[in-house]
Short mmCIF file of C-alpha atoms and ligand atoms in Angstrom, two decimals:
data_model
loop_
_atom_site.label_atom_id
_atom_site.label_comp_id
_atom_site.label_asym_id
_atom_site.label_seq_id
_atom_site.Cartn_x
_atom_site.Cartn_y
_atom_site.Cartn_z
CA UNK A 1 -40.14 144.79 -35.47
CA UNK A 2 -36.60 146.15 -36.93
CA UNK A 3 -35.74 147.58 -33.73
CA UNK A 4 -36.79 144.32 -32.27
CA UNK A 5 -34.62 142.00 -34.58
CA UNK A 6 -31.26 144.11 -33.85
CA UNK A 7 -31.83 144.06 -29.87
CA UNK A 8 -32.49 140.21 -30.29
CA UNK A 9 -29.44 139.83 -32.32
CA UNK A 10 -27.02 141.85 -30.01
CA UNK A 11 -28.43 140.30 -26.89
CA UNK A 12 -27.87 136.58 -28.46
CA UNK A 13 -24.02 137.93 -29.26
CA UNK A 14 -24.00 139.26 -25.64
CA UNK A 15 -25.70 136.46 -23.81
CA UNK A 16 -23.73 133.73 -25.04
CA UNK A 17 -23.92 131.70 -22.04
CA UNK A 18 -27.57 131.42 -19.68
CA UNK A 19 -26.75 133.71 -16.88
CA UNK A 20 -28.29 133.18 -13.50
CA UNK A 21 -29.72 136.19 -11.93
CA UNK A 22 -29.23 137.28 -8.40
CA UNK A 23 -31.39 139.30 -5.70
CA UNK A 24 -34.28 138.62 -3.43
CA UNK A 25 -38.61 138.86 -4.28
CA UNK A 26 -38.99 141.38 -1.09
CA UNK A 27 -36.86 143.95 -0.39
CA UNK A 28 -36.95 145.56 2.88
CA UNK A 29 -36.31 149.07 3.57
CA UNK A 30 -36.04 150.26 7.25
CA UNK A 31 -37.39 153.68 7.34
CA UNK A 32 -35.55 155.96 10.62
CA UNK A 33 -38.59 158.20 10.69
CA UNK A 34 -41.30 158.23 13.49
CA UNK A 35 -44.82 157.98 12.67
CA UNK A 36 -47.93 156.55 13.50
CA UNK A 37 -49.03 152.96 11.82
CA UNK A 38 -51.23 154.84 9.49
CA UNK A 39 -48.97 157.34 8.43
CA UNK A 40 -46.22 154.87 8.22
CA UNK A 41 -48.45 152.80 6.02
CA UNK A 42 -49.15 155.74 3.88
CA UNK A 43 -45.20 156.59 3.36
CA UNK A 44 -44.60 153.19 2.56
CA UNK A 45 -47.55 152.95 -0.11
CA UNK A 46 -45.98 155.73 -1.70
CA UNK A 47 -42.63 155.14 -1.83
CA UNK A 48 -42.43 151.13 -1.83
CA UNK A 49 -45.08 148.53 -1.87
CA UNK A 50 -46.35 148.49 1.68
CA UNK A 51 -45.44 148.38 4.97
CA UNK A 52 -43.50 145.27 5.64
CA UNK A 53 -45.17 142.12 5.02
CA UNK A 54 -43.24 138.30 6.74
CA UNK A 55 -43.78 135.49 5.22
CA UNK A 56 -41.72 133.30 6.80
CA UNK A 57 -38.60 133.29 9.12
CA UNK A 58 -36.26 133.90 6.08
CA UNK A 59 -37.91 137.19 5.65
CA UNK A 60 -37.69 137.94 9.62
CA UNK A 61 -34.17 137.15 9.59
CA UNK A 62 -33.86 139.37 6.23
CA UNK A 63 -35.88 142.23 7.87
CA UNK A 64 -33.80 142.21 11.25
CA UNK A 65 -30.53 142.30 9.14
CA UNK A 66 -31.77 145.55 7.60
CA UNK A 67 -32.78 147.55 10.81
CA UNK A 68 -29.43 149.01 12.29
CA UNK A 69 -31.07 149.83 15.58
CA UNK A 70 -31.13 147.22 18.57
CA UNK A 71 -33.04 149.22 20.42
CA UNK A 72 -36.61 150.19 19.61
CA UNK A 73 -40.00 149.07 18.54
CA UNK A 74 -40.36 149.42 14.57
CA UNK A 75 -43.63 148.85 13.03
CA UNK A 76 -44.42 146.01 10.65
CA UNK A 77 -47.89 145.63 8.45
CA UNK A 78 -49.65 143.33 10.85
CA UNK A 79 -53.08 145.01 11.94
CA UNK A 80 -55.80 143.82 13.77
CA UNK A 81 -59.40 143.73 12.20
CA UNK A 82 -62.82 143.39 13.36
CA UNK A 83 -63.38 140.31 11.47
CA UNK A 84 -62.38 136.31 11.50
CA UNK A 85 -61.46 135.27 8.69
CA UNK A 86 -60.09 131.63 7.82
CA UNK A 87 -57.01 131.09 6.57
CA UNK A 88 -54.40 128.28 5.52
CA UNK A 89 -51.17 128.20 7.53
CA UNK A 90 -49.42 127.88 4.43
CA UNK A 91 -50.72 130.92 3.00
CA UNK A 92 -52.99 129.19 0.30
CA UNK A 93 -56.30 131.22 -1.01
CA UNK A 94 -59.34 129.85 1.09
CA UNK A 95 -61.45 128.46 -1.85
CA UNK A 96 -62.27 124.99 -1.00
CA UNK A 97 -64.18 124.35 2.19
CA UNK A 98 -65.69 121.38 3.40
CA UNK A 99 -67.39 121.66 6.69
CA UNK A 100 -69.91 119.46 8.37
CA UNK A 101 -71.92 122.16 9.71
CA UNK A 102 -71.54 126.01 9.02
CA UNK A 103 -68.71 127.67 11.30
CA UNK A 104 -69.94 129.50 14.71
CA UNK A 105 -68.55 132.40 15.90
CA UNK A 106 -67.55 130.61 18.87
CA UNK A 107 -63.80 130.72 20.47
CA UNK A 108 -62.98 127.54 18.40
CA UNK A 109 -60.75 129.04 15.99
CA UNK A 110 -58.83 126.13 14.57
CA UNK A 111 -59.68 123.63 12.11
CA UNK A 112 -59.81 119.61 12.08
CA UNK A 113 -60.66 116.61 9.99
CA UNK A 114 -62.81 113.74 11.27
CA UNK A 115 -64.51 111.46 8.58
CA UNK A 116 -63.67 113.46 5.35
CA UNK A 117 -65.39 116.75 6.92
CA UNK A 118 -63.97 119.31 8.93
CA UNK A 119 -64.90 121.17 12.03
CA UNK A 120 -64.18 124.21 14.68
CA UNK A 121 -61.84 123.08 17.21
CA UNK A 122 -60.29 124.81 19.96
CA UNK A 123 -56.65 125.35 19.48
CA UNK A 124 -55.43 124.24 22.62
CA UNK A 125 -56.72 120.98 22.43
CA UNK A 126 -54.21 118.27 21.76
CA UNK A 127 -54.77 116.27 18.69
CA UNK A 128 -52.82 114.46 16.18
CA UNK A 129 -52.02 116.17 12.97
CA UNK A 130 -51.04 116.02 9.32
CA UNK A 131 -47.67 117.58 7.70
CA UNK A 132 -47.32 118.53 4.32
CA UNK A 133 -43.89 118.28 2.31
CA UNK A 134 -43.05 120.28 -0.50
CA UNK A 135 -42.64 117.61 -2.74
CA UNK A 136 -46.67 116.93 -2.05
CA UNK A 137 -46.51 113.77 -0.04
CA UNK A 138 -48.09 114.05 3.37
CA UNK A 139 -47.39 112.65 6.76
CA UNK A 140 -49.24 112.02 9.55
CA UNK A 141 -48.65 112.24 13.16
CA UNK A 142 -50.30 110.56 15.82
CA UNK A 143 -48.69 112.12 19.05
CA UNK A 144 -50.88 114.55 20.57
CA UNK A 145 -50.17 118.45 19.84
CA UNK A 146 -51.78 121.67 20.16
CA UNK A 147 -52.49 123.64 16.70
CA UNK A 148 -49.59 125.87 17.23
CA UNK A 149 -47.25 122.82 18.25
CA UNK A 150 -48.20 120.96 15.46
CA UNK A 151 -47.41 124.01 13.11
CA UNK A 152 -44.19 124.63 14.49
CA UNK A 153 -43.70 120.88 14.02
CA UNK A 154 -44.36 120.78 10.61
CA UNK A 155 -42.84 123.83 10.02
CA UNK A 156 -39.41 122.81 11.50
CA UNK A 157 -39.30 119.18 10.05
CA UNK A 158 -41.90 119.55 6.77
CA UNK A 159 -43.21 122.36 5.11
CA UNK A 160 -46.21 123.23 7.13
CA UNK A 161 -49.66 121.69 8.38
CA UNK A 162 -51.69 120.22 5.40
CA UNK A 163 -53.97 122.67 3.15
CA UNK A 164 -56.95 121.05 1.47
CA UNK A 165 -57.23 122.85 -1.79
CA UNK A 166 -60.31 120.63 -3.49
CA UNK A 167 -62.08 117.57 -3.34
CA UNK A 168 -59.27 115.44 -4.05
CA UNK A 169 -57.29 116.76 -1.76
CA UNK A 170 -59.53 115.87 0.77
CA UNK A 171 -60.34 112.41 -0.24
CA UNK A 172 -56.76 111.55 0.36
CA UNK A 173 -56.15 112.99 3.56
CA UNK A 174 -59.44 111.24 4.24
CA UNK A 175 -58.09 108.22 3.49
CA UNK A 176 -54.49 108.75 5.30
CA UNK A 177 -56.49 109.34 8.34
CA UNK A 178 -58.26 106.03 7.79
CA UNK A 179 -60.12 106.36 11.06
CA UNK A 180 -63.87 108.02 10.77
CA UNK A 181 -63.71 108.88 14.69
CA UNK A 182 -60.48 110.39 15.01
CA UNK A 183 -59.91 114.39 14.40
CA UNK A 184 -56.89 115.44 12.95
CA UNK A 185 -55.28 119.16 12.67
CA UNK A 186 -55.36 120.57 9.33
CA UNK A 187 -53.71 123.81 8.37
CA UNK A 188 -56.91 125.88 8.75
CA UNK A 189 -57.11 128.55 11.56
CA UNK A 190 -59.10 132.14 11.82
CA UNK A 191 -57.79 135.06 12.87
CA UNK A 192 -58.27 138.62 13.01
CA UNK A 193 -54.77 139.80 12.03
CA UNK A 194 -54.40 140.68 8.74
CA UNK A 195 -51.32 142.17 6.49
CA UNK A 196 -51.70 145.58 5.46
CA UNK A 197 -50.53 144.47 1.57
CA UNK A 198 -53.42 141.44 2.18
CA UNK A 199 -51.39 138.68 1.51
CA UNK A 200 -52.32 135.64 3.01
CA UNK A 201 -49.25 135.05 5.05
CA UNK A 202 -49.94 132.98 8.22
CA UNK A 203 -46.61 133.37 9.31
CA UNK A 204 -46.38 134.88 12.94
CA UNK A 205 -43.61 135.84 15.32
CA UNK A 206 -45.61 136.67 18.42
CA UNK A 207 -43.19 137.06 21.69
CA UNK A 208 -44.81 134.95 24.76
CA UNK A 209 -48.12 136.43 25.69
CA UNK A 210 -48.42 138.39 22.89
CA UNK A 211 -50.79 139.62 21.13
CA UNK A 212 -52.21 140.62 24.58
CA UNK A 213 -55.53 142.26 22.75
CA UNK A 214 -55.67 144.67 25.64
CA UNK A 215 -58.02 147.54 24.60
CA UNK A 216 -56.26 149.80 21.85
CA UNK A 217 -53.45 147.76 21.25
CA UNK A 218 -54.11 146.95 17.43
CA UNK A 219 -50.91 147.40 15.55
CA UNK A 220 -47.58 145.38 15.73
CA UNK A 221 -44.12 146.20 15.97
CA UNK A 222 -41.07 143.77 15.39
CA UNK A 223 -38.99 144.48 18.62
CA UNK A 224 -35.65 144.66 18.07
CA UNK A 225 -34.04 144.32 21.49
CA UNK A 226 -36.26 140.80 22.15
CA UNK A 227 -34.65 138.80 18.54
CA UNK A 228 -37.49 140.75 16.65
CA UNK A 229 -40.25 139.28 18.39
CA UNK A 230 -43.54 141.03 17.67
CA UNK A 231 -45.97 142.95 20.46
CA UNK A 232 -49.10 144.33 19.60
CA UNK A 233 -48.98 148.29 20.61
CA UNK A 234 -51.57 151.32 20.04
CA UNK A 235 -51.63 152.29 16.52
CA UNK A 236 -51.46 155.98 17.31
CA UNK A 237 -48.05 155.87 18.57
CA UNK A 238 -45.10 157.02 16.78
CA UNK A 239 -42.48 154.63 15.95
CA UNK A 240 -39.71 154.05 12.89
CA UNK A 241 -40.98 151.49 10.61
CA UNK A 242 -40.44 149.04 7.92
CA UNK A 243 -41.49 149.15 4.25
CA UNK A 244 -41.28 146.22 1.61
CA UNK A 245 -40.85 146.61 -1.90
CA UNK A 246 -41.53 143.85 -4.08
CA UNK A 247 -39.65 142.77 -7.03
CA UNK A 248 -42.59 141.20 -8.81
CA UNK A 249 -45.97 142.35 -8.70
CA UNK A 250 -49.21 140.28 -10.00
CA UNK A 251 -51.10 142.90 -11.82
CA UNK A 252 -54.98 142.09 -11.59
CA UNK A 253 -56.01 143.52 -14.92
CA UNK A 254 -57.09 141.61 -17.85
CA UNK A 255 -54.95 142.82 -20.86
CA UNK A 256 -53.61 141.36 -24.14
CA UNK A 257 -49.86 140.49 -24.02
CA UNK A 258 -48.87 143.40 -26.21
CA UNK A 259 -51.15 145.75 -23.46
CA UNK A 260 -49.18 144.07 -20.60
CA UNK A 261 -45.70 144.63 -21.82
CA UNK A 262 -46.82 148.20 -22.27
CA UNK A 263 -48.40 148.25 -18.81
CA UNK A 264 -45.14 147.27 -17.13
CA UNK A 265 -42.91 149.23 -18.88
CA UNK A 266 -45.00 152.61 -18.27
CA UNK A 267 -45.56 151.71 -14.55
CA UNK A 268 -42.61 149.39 -13.48
CA UNK A 269 -39.92 148.04 -15.42
CA UNK A 270 -41.15 145.18 -18.03
CA UNK A 271 -43.12 141.87 -18.03
CA UNK A 272 -41.48 139.64 -15.74
CA UNK A 273 -38.38 137.20 -17.45
CA UNK A 274 -38.01 133.81 -15.57
CA UNK A 275 -34.56 132.71 -15.97
CA UNK A 276 -34.18 130.58 -12.85
CA UNK A 277 -35.93 128.30 -10.79
CA UNK A 278 -35.90 130.86 -8.04
CA UNK A 279 -37.68 133.47 -10.27
CA UNK A 280 -40.39 130.92 -11.23
CA UNK A 281 -40.63 130.16 -7.12
CA UNK A 282 -41.51 134.09 -6.68
CA UNK A 283 -43.77 133.84 -9.96
CA UNK A 284 -45.71 131.09 -7.80
CA UNK A 285 -46.04 133.02 -4.45
CA UNK A 286 -47.60 135.80 -6.36
CA UNK A 287 -49.55 133.92 -9.15
CA UNK A 288 -52.25 132.00 -6.97
CA UNK A 289 -53.90 135.40 -6.43
CA UNK A 290 -54.61 135.95 -10.12
CA UNK A 291 -58.40 136.07 -11.11
CA UNK A 292 -57.26 134.26 -14.97
CA UNK A 293 -56.45 130.62 -14.75
CA UNK A 294 -52.93 131.68 -16.80
CA UNK A 295 -50.95 134.93 -16.43
CA UNK A 296 -48.78 136.31 -19.10
CA UNK A 297 -44.91 136.26 -18.76
CA UNK A 298 -42.64 138.29 -20.19
CA UNK A 299 -41.79 135.20 -23.14
CA UNK A 300 -42.67 135.10 -26.62
CA UNK A 301 -42.24 132.95 -29.83
CA UNK A 302 -40.08 134.80 -31.78
CA UNK A 303 -40.83 133.53 -35.71
CA UNK A 304 -37.88 134.66 -37.68
CA UNK A 305 -35.57 132.92 -35.52
CA UNK A 306 -37.90 129.84 -34.64
CA UNK A 307 -37.43 130.10 -30.87
CA UNK A 308 -39.23 131.22 -27.59
CA UNK A 309 -37.39 134.22 -26.21
CA UNK A 310 -37.82 136.65 -22.90
CA UNK A 311 -39.16 139.86 -23.31
CA UNK A 312 -35.50 141.85 -22.86
CA UNK A 313 -33.84 139.32 -25.63
CA UNK A 314 -32.59 136.59 -23.57
CA UNK A 315 -32.79 133.24 -24.85
CA UNK A 316 -34.64 130.61 -22.65
CA UNK A 317 -32.50 128.55 -20.66
CA UNK A 318 -34.47 127.90 -17.24
CA UNK A 319 -37.72 125.99 -18.67
CA UNK A 320 -40.97 124.93 -16.84
CA UNK A 321 -43.05 124.39 -19.95
CA UNK A 322 -46.17 121.81 -19.67
CA UNK A 323 -45.48 118.45 -21.57
CA UNK A 324 -46.05 119.16 -25.23
CA UNK A 325 -45.87 123.22 -25.47
CA UNK A 326 -42.43 122.92 -27.16
CA UNK A 327 -42.73 120.11 -29.86
CA UNK A 328 -45.79 122.52 -31.09
CA UNK A 329 -44.41 123.67 -34.35
CA UNK A 330 -47.22 125.71 -35.55
CA UNK A 331 -46.56 128.83 -33.54
CA UNK A 332 -46.38 131.08 -36.22
CA UNK A 333 -49.00 129.87 -38.29
CA UNK A 334 -51.77 131.78 -36.88
CA UNK A 335 -51.80 134.94 -34.37
CA UNK A 336 -48.47 135.52 -32.55
CA UNK A 337 -48.06 133.41 -29.58
CA UNK A 338 -46.40 134.26 -25.96
CA UNK A 339 -46.10 132.25 -22.79
CA UNK A 340 -48.25 132.46 -20.01
CA UNK A 341 -47.93 130.27 -16.39
CA UNK A 342 -50.57 128.28 -15.08
CA UNK A 343 -51.86 130.28 -12.01
CA UNK A 344 -53.14 126.89 -10.70
CA UNK A 345 -51.72 123.18 -10.06
CA UNK A 346 -48.23 123.22 -11.14
CA UNK A 347 -47.57 126.43 -12.74
CA UNK A 348 -46.22 125.54 -15.66
CA UNK A 349 -45.89 127.35 -18.85
CA UNK A 350 -48.32 127.05 -21.62
CA UNK A 351 -48.60 128.97 -25.53
CA UNK A 352 -51.38 131.29 -25.88
CA UNK A 353 -52.21 133.58 -28.83
CA UNK A 354 -51.52 137.42 -27.49
CA UNK A 355 -54.83 138.95 -28.01
CA UNK A 356 -56.12 136.82 -24.84
CA UNK A 357 -56.61 138.94 -21.97
CA UNK A 358 -54.64 138.00 -19.11
CA UNK A 359 -53.48 139.10 -15.28
CA UNK A 360 -49.52 139.61 -15.66
CA UNK A 361 -46.47 139.78 -13.94
CA UNK A 362 -44.41 142.98 -14.13
CA UNK A 363 -40.71 142.87 -12.38
CA UNK A 364 -39.56 145.86 -11.22
CA UNK A 365 -35.97 144.93 -11.46
CA UNK A 366 -34.00 146.87 -13.65
CA UNK A 367 -31.25 144.45 -13.68
CA UNK A 368 -32.72 141.21 -15.04
C1 NAG B 1 -53.35 111.27 22.36
O1 NAG B 1 -54.61 111.65 23.58
C2 NAG B 1 -55.63 110.61 23.28
C3 NAG B 1 -57.12 110.95 23.85
O2 NAG B 1 -56.83 111.92 24.93
C4 NAG B 1 -55.51 109.41 23.97
O3 NAG B 1 -55.99 108.53 23.91
C5 NAG B 1 -53.86 109.13 23.36
O4 NAG B 1 -53.63 107.69 23.82
C6 NAG B 1 -53.00 110.27 23.09
N1 NAG B 1 -52.08 109.72 22.23
C7 NAG B 1 -50.86 109.54 22.24
C8 NAG B 1 -49.42 109.17 21.11
O5 NAG B 1 -50.24 110.49 23.67
C1 NAG B 2 -56.28 119.44 -6.10
O1 NAG B 2 -55.11 119.99 -5.80
C2 NAG B 2 -53.91 119.81 -5.91
C3 NAG B 2 -52.51 120.80 -5.39
O2 NAG B 2 -53.21 120.56 -4.12
C4 NAG B 2 -53.61 119.61 -7.50
O3 NAG B 2 -52.61 118.94 -7.47
C5 NAG B 2 -54.70 119.08 -8.26
O4 NAG B 2 -54.41 118.99 -9.44
C6 NAG B 2 -56.15 119.62 -7.64
N1 NAG B 2 -56.95 118.57 -8.26
C7 NAG B 2 -58.07 119.14 -8.96
C8 NAG B 2 -59.23 117.63 -9.34
O5 NAG B 2 -59.05 120.09 -9.04
C1 NAG B 3 -60.97 138.97 -16.22
O1 NAG B 3 -60.89 137.63 -16.44
C2 NAG B 3 -61.58 136.87 -15.34
C3 NAG B 3 -61.60 135.20 -16.33
O2 NAG B 3 -61.93 135.57 -17.33
C4 NAG B 3 -62.93 137.21 -15.17
O3 NAG B 3 -63.45 136.20 -14.05
C5 NAG B 3 -62.94 138.48 -14.20
O4 NAG B 3 -64.00 139.26 -14.09
C6 NAG B 3 -62.40 139.81 -15.44
N1 NAG B 3 -62.21 141.03 -14.69
C7 NAG B 3 -62.16 142.32 -15.32
C8 NAG B 3 -61.95 143.30 -14.10
O5 NAG B 3 -62.93 142.13 -16.52
#
């Protein structure tokens, strides 16, 4: 405790102003050694996080910049499996479902909403669709598009095709459609392709005519000779490859705050300090995979000074508290408290007793 007080005092002297941290959540590493897909996967898992996952076009551009070689195929982490799984285009976990009838194994791999219920539909049919904006508004388009066309349109002009995450969302969208006979695309589709690190990313950058799913072609390369567009190729051929290293990692273990700090310090760097909106966005991108309703952050209440501080001693500048938390003044009367982020909803921060056992987020970044 004495050491902590000294550290805090020192940090407060040094960090007179709130500093902004720079950096990216996902760092790509190009490995210029030829390996089969499975060998490459093992290499990345040992040295970094996993074979590269690509979540969006920004990731794709970042990845392209990392390869200093424009003649070649480079493995990424996308692999074909034997099982079709339903996914949201936006990458949300599929928890809520509202099928009119249980989905069948036919070739209808996209989903529409009609009269408030979901149905399977051929992805190449032309229908209206609903886009989602990051600010939580929805826009319905009545012009006809295939599911893929609708997805590209929404990604270009809004955020993505709509995800329907609960009954409230479903009712809202049903009301927007406002016609029991019209089928409208929602962001749900199913496919065989999965990322090596099991993330839900539905981003795809296939070249035209790809994946051609021919025979043994079951792993994905990015073609540096063609703007990085993706091809499926036989997993047993050797190519150079791309690993990624995530700055933040969600740990799906239930530990008290103090145990979580110890775990992160032993295995990574520390519990995460969310000192900017950017880091809050990264937190948002990993936290939805948590098992617990709240997830520990490196935030704790420092009773001597009567204030919240980050575990590395920084004052809390950027804030994302749930309403009312800051004005609770009894943080020191009972058990010491620490800060956690809600894994659902708006991902606000709340105060909890440190003995609660929650999932938590470690950072690997030594600089902040
Ligand atoms: C969309 O297709 C439907 C049925 O094929 C047609 O009735 C409707 O006029 C089309 N709407 C537009 C905007 O093209
Ligand atoms: C439904 O999900 C939305 C986010 O899509 C969230 O804002 C809302 O609070 C949820 N409602 C319920 C009742 O869970
Ligand atoms: C962790 O806690 C959550 C929520 O309380 C629970 O559902 C889950 O089973 C727990 N996991 C383990 C490994 O104990």
